[in-house]
PDB file of C-alpha atoms in Angstrom:
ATOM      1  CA  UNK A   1       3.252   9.720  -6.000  1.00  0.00           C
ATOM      2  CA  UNK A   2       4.998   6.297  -6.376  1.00  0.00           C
ATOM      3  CA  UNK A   3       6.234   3.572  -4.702  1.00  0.00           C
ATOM      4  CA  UNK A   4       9.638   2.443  -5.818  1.00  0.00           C
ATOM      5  CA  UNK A   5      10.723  -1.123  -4.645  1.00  0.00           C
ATOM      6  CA  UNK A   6      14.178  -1.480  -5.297  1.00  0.00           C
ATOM      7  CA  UNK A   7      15.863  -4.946  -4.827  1.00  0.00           C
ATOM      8  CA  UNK A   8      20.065  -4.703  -4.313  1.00  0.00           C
ATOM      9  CA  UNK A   9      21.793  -8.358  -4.485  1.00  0.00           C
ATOM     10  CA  UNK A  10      25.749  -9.023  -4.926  1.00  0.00           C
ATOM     11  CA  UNK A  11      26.854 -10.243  -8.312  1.00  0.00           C
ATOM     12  CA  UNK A  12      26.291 -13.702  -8.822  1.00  0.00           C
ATOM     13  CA  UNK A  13      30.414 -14.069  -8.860  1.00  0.00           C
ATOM     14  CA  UNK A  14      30.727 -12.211  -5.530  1.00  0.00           C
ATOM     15  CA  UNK A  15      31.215 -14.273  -2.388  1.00  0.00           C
ATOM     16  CA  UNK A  16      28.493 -14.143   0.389  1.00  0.00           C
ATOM     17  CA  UNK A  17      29.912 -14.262   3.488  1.00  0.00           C
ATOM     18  CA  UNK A  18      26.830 -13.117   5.843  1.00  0.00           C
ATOM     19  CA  UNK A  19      24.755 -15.313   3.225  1.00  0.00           C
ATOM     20  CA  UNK A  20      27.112 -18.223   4.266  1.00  0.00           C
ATOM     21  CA  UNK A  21      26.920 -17.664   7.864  1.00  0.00           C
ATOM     22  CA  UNK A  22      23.697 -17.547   7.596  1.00  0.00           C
ATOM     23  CA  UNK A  23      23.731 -21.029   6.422  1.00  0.00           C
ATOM     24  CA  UNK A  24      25.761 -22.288   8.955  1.00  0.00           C
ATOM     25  CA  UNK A  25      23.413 -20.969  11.357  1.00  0.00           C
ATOM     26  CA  UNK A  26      20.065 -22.479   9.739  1.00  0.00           C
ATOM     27  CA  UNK A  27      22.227 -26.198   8.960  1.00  0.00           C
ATOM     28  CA  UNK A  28      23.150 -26.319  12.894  1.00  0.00           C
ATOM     29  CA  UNK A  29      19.475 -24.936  14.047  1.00  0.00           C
ATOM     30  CA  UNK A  30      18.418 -28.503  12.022  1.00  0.00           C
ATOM     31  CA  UNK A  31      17.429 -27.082   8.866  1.00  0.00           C
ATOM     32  CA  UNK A  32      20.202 -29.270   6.874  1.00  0.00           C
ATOM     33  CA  UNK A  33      17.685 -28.929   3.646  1.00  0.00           C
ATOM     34  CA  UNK A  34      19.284 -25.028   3.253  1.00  0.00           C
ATOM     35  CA  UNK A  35      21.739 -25.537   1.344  1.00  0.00           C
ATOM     36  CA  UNK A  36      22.579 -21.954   0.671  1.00  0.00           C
ATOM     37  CA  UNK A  37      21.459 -18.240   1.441  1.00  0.00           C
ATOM     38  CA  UNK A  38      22.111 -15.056  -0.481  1.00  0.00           C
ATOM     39  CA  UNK A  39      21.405 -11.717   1.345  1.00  0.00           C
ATOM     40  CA  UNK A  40      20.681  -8.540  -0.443  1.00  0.00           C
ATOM     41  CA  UNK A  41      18.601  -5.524   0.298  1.00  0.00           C
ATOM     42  CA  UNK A  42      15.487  -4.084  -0.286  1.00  0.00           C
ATOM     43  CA  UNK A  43      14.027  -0.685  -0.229  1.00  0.00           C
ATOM     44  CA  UNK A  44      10.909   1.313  -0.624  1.00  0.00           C
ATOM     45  CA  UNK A  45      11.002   4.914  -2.363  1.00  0.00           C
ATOM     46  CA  UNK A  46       8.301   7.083  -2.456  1.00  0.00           C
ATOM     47  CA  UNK A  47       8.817   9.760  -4.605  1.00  0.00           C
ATOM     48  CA  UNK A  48       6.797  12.663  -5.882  1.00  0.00           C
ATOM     49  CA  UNK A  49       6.179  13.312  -9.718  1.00  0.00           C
ATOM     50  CA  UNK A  50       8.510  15.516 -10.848  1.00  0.00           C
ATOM     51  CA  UNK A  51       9.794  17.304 -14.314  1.00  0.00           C
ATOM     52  CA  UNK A  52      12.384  14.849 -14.805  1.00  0.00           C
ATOM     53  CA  UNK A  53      12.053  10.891 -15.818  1.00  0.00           C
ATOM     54  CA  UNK A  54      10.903   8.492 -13.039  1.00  0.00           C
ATOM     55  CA  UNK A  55      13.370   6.022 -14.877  1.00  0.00           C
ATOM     56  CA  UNK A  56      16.272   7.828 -14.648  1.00  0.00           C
ATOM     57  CA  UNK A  57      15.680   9.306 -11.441  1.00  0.00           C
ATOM     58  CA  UNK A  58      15.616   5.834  -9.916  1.00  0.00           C
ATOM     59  CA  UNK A  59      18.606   4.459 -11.900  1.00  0.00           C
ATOM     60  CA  UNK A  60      20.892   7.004 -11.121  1.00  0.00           C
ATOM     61  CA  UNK A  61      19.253   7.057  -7.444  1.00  0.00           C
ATOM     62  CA  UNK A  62      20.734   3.335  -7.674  1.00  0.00           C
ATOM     63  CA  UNK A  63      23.832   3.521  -9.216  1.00  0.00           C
ATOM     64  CA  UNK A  64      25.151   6.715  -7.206  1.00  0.00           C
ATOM     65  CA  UNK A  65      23.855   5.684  -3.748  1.00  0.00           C
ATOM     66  CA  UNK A  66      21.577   2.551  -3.229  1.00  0.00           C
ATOM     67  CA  UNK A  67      23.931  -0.110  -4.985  1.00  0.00           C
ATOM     68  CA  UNK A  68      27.579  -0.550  -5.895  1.00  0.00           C
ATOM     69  CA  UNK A  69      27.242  -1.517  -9.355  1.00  0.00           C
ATOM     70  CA  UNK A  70      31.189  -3.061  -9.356  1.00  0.00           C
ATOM     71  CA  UNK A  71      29.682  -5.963  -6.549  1.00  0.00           C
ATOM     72  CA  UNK A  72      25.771  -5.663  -6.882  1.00  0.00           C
ATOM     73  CA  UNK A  73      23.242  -6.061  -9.376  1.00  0.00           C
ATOM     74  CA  UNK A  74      19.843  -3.834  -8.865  1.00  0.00           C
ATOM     75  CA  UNK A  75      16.054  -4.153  -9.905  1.00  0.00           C
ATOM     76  CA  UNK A  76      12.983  -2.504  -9.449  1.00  0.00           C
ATOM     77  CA  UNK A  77       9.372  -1.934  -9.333  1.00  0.00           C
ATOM     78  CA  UNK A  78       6.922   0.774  -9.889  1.00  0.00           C
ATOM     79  CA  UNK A  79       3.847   1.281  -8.101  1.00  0.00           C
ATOM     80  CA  UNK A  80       1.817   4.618  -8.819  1.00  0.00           C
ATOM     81  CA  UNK A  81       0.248   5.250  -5.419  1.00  0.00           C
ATOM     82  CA  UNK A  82      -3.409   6.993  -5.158  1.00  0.00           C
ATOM     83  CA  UNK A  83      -3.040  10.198  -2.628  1.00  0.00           C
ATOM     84  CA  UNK A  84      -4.950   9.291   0.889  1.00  0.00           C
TER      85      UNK A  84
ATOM     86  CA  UNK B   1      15.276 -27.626  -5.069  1.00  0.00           C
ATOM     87  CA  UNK B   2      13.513 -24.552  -4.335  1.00  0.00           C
ATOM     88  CA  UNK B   3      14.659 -20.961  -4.442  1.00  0.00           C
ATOM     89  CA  UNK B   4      12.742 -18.904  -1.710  1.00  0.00           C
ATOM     90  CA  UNK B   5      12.743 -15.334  -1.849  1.00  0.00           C
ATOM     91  CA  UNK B   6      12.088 -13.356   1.377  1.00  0.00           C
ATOM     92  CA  UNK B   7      11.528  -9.660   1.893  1.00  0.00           C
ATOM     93  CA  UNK B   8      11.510  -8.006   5.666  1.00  0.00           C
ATOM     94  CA  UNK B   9      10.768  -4.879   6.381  1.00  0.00           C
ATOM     95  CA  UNK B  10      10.176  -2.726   9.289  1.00  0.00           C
ATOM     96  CA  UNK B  11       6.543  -2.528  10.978  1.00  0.00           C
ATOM     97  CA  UNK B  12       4.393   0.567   9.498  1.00  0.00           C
ATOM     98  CA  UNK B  13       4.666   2.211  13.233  1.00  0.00           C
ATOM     99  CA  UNK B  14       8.699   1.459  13.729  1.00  0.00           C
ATOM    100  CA  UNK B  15      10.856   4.480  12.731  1.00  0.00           C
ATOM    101  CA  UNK B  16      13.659   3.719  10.742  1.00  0.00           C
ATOM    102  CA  UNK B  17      16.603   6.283  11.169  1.00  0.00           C
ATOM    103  CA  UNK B  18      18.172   4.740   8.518  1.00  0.00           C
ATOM    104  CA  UNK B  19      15.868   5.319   5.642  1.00  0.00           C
ATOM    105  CA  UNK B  20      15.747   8.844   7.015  1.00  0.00           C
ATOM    106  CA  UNK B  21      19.803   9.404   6.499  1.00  0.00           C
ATOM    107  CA  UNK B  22      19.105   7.762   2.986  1.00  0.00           C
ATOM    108  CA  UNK B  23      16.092  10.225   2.453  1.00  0.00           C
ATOM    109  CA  UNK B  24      18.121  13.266   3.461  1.00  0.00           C
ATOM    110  CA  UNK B  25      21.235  11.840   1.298  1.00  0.00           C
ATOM    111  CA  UNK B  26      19.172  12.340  -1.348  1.00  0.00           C
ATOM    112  CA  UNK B  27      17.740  15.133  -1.235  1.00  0.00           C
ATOM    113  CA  UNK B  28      20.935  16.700  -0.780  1.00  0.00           C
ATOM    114  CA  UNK B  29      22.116  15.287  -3.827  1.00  0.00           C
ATOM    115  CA  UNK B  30      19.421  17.341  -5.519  1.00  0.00           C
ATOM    116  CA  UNK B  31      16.477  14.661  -5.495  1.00  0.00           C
ATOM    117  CA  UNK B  32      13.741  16.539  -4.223  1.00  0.00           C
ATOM    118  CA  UNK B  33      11.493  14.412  -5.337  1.00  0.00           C
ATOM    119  CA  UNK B  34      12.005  11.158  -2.920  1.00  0.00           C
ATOM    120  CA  UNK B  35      10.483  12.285   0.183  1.00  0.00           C
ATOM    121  CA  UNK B  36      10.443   8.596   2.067  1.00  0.00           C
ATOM    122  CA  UNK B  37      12.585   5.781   2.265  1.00  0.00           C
ATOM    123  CA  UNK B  38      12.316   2.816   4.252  1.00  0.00           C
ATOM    124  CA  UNK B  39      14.953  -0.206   4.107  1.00  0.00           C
ATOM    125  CA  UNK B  40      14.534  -3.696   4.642  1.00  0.00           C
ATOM    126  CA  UNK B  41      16.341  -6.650   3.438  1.00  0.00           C
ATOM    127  CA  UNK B  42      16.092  -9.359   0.998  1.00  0.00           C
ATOM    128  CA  UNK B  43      16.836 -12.829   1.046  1.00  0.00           C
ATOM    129  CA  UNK B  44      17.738 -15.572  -1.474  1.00  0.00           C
ATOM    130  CA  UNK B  45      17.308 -19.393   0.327  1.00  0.00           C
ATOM    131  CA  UNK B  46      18.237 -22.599  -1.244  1.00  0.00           C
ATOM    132  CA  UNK B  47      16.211 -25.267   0.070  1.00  0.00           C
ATOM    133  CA  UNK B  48      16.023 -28.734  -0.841  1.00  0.00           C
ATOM    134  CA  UNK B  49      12.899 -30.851  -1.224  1.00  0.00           C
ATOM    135  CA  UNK B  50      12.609 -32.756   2.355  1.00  0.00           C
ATOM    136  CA  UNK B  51      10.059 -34.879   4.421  1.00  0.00           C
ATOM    137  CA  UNK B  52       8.702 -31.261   6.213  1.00  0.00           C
ATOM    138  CA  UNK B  53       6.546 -29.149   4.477  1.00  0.00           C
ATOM    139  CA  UNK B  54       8.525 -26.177   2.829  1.00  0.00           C
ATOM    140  CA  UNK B  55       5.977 -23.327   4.363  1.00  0.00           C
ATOM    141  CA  UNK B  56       6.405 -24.397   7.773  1.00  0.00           C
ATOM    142  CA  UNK B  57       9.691 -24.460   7.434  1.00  0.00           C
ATOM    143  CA  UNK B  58      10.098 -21.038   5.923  1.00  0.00           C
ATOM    144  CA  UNK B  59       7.787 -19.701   8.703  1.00  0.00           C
ATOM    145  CA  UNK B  60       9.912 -21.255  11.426  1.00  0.00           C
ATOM    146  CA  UNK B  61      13.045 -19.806   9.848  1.00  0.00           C
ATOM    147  CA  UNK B  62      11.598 -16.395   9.269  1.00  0.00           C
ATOM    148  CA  UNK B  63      10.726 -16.184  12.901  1.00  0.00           C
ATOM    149  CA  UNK B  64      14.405 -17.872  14.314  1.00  0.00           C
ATOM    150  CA  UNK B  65      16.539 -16.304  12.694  1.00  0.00           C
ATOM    151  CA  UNK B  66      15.597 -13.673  10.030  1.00  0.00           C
ATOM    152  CA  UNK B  67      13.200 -11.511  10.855  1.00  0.00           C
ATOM    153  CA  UNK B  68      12.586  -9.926  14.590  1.00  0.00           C
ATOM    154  CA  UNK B  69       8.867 -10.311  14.801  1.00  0.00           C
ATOM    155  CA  UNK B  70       8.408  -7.678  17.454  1.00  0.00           C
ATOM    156  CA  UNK B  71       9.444  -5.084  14.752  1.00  0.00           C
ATOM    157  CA  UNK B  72       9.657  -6.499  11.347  1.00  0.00           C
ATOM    158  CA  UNK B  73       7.329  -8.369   9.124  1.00  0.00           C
ATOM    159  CA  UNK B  74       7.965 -10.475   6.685  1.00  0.00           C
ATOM    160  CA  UNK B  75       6.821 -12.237   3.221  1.00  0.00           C
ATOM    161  CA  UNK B  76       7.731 -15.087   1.113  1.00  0.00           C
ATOM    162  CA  UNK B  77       8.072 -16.379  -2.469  1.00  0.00           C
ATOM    163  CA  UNK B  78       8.323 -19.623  -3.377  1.00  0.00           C
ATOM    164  CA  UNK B  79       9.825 -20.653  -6.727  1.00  0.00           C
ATOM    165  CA  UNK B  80      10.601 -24.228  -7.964  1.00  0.00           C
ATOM    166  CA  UNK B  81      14.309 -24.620  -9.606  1.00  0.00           C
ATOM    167  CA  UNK B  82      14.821 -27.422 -11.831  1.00  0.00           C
ATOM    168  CA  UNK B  83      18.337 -29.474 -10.996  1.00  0.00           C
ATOM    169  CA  UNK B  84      20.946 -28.125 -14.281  1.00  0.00           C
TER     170      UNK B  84
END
């Protein structure tokens, strides 16, 4: 078994507009030292061992469903798990 | 300027109905092998060096505004950008 941690943020290029309000919201709750947010996602997969590559299960796990590679960049993390 | 990275995710004991559409998404789409999802989000802050200490800060944040603490925890990185 292993734990996938898969981290989905926009494109550098790609305008944040619930990072932005976000900002708003932190400069006029007195935190004026934010000077910007970025908001992404982040997931946890656990998934089994299997025939196929672990690699290119996740990768095309995140490119068909998790991200939207046209806006968002992905990255990940592998953690083999020891059954419980 | 620092760049503060911040995960939440949903408590251990909170369902989360929408890593379970996610889960069943894939498995449809002939991905046996994922058999748990769980989705939180992920957060890029700017923050510039001021007279409070950056920890508290990030704590008081967390707690306002980002995470719900009655369901969700949440974690922190800390990384120091130097100004381009």
């Amino acid at each position: 078994m292993f734990k996938v941690k898969v981290y989905v943020t926009l494109r550098e290029s790609v305008l944040d507009p619930q990072g932005k309000a976000v900002t708003q919201s932190l400069n006029s709750l007195n935190y004026q030292e934010v000077t910007d947010v970025r908001i992404g996602k982040y997931m946890e997969l656990m998934i089994e061992k299997s025939d196929r590559d672990l690699d290119e299960v996740v990768n095309e796990i995140c490119t068909k469903l998790l991200a939207n590679p046209v806006i968002e960049d992905y990255r990940y993390e592998v953690e083999e798990c020891v059954a419980q």
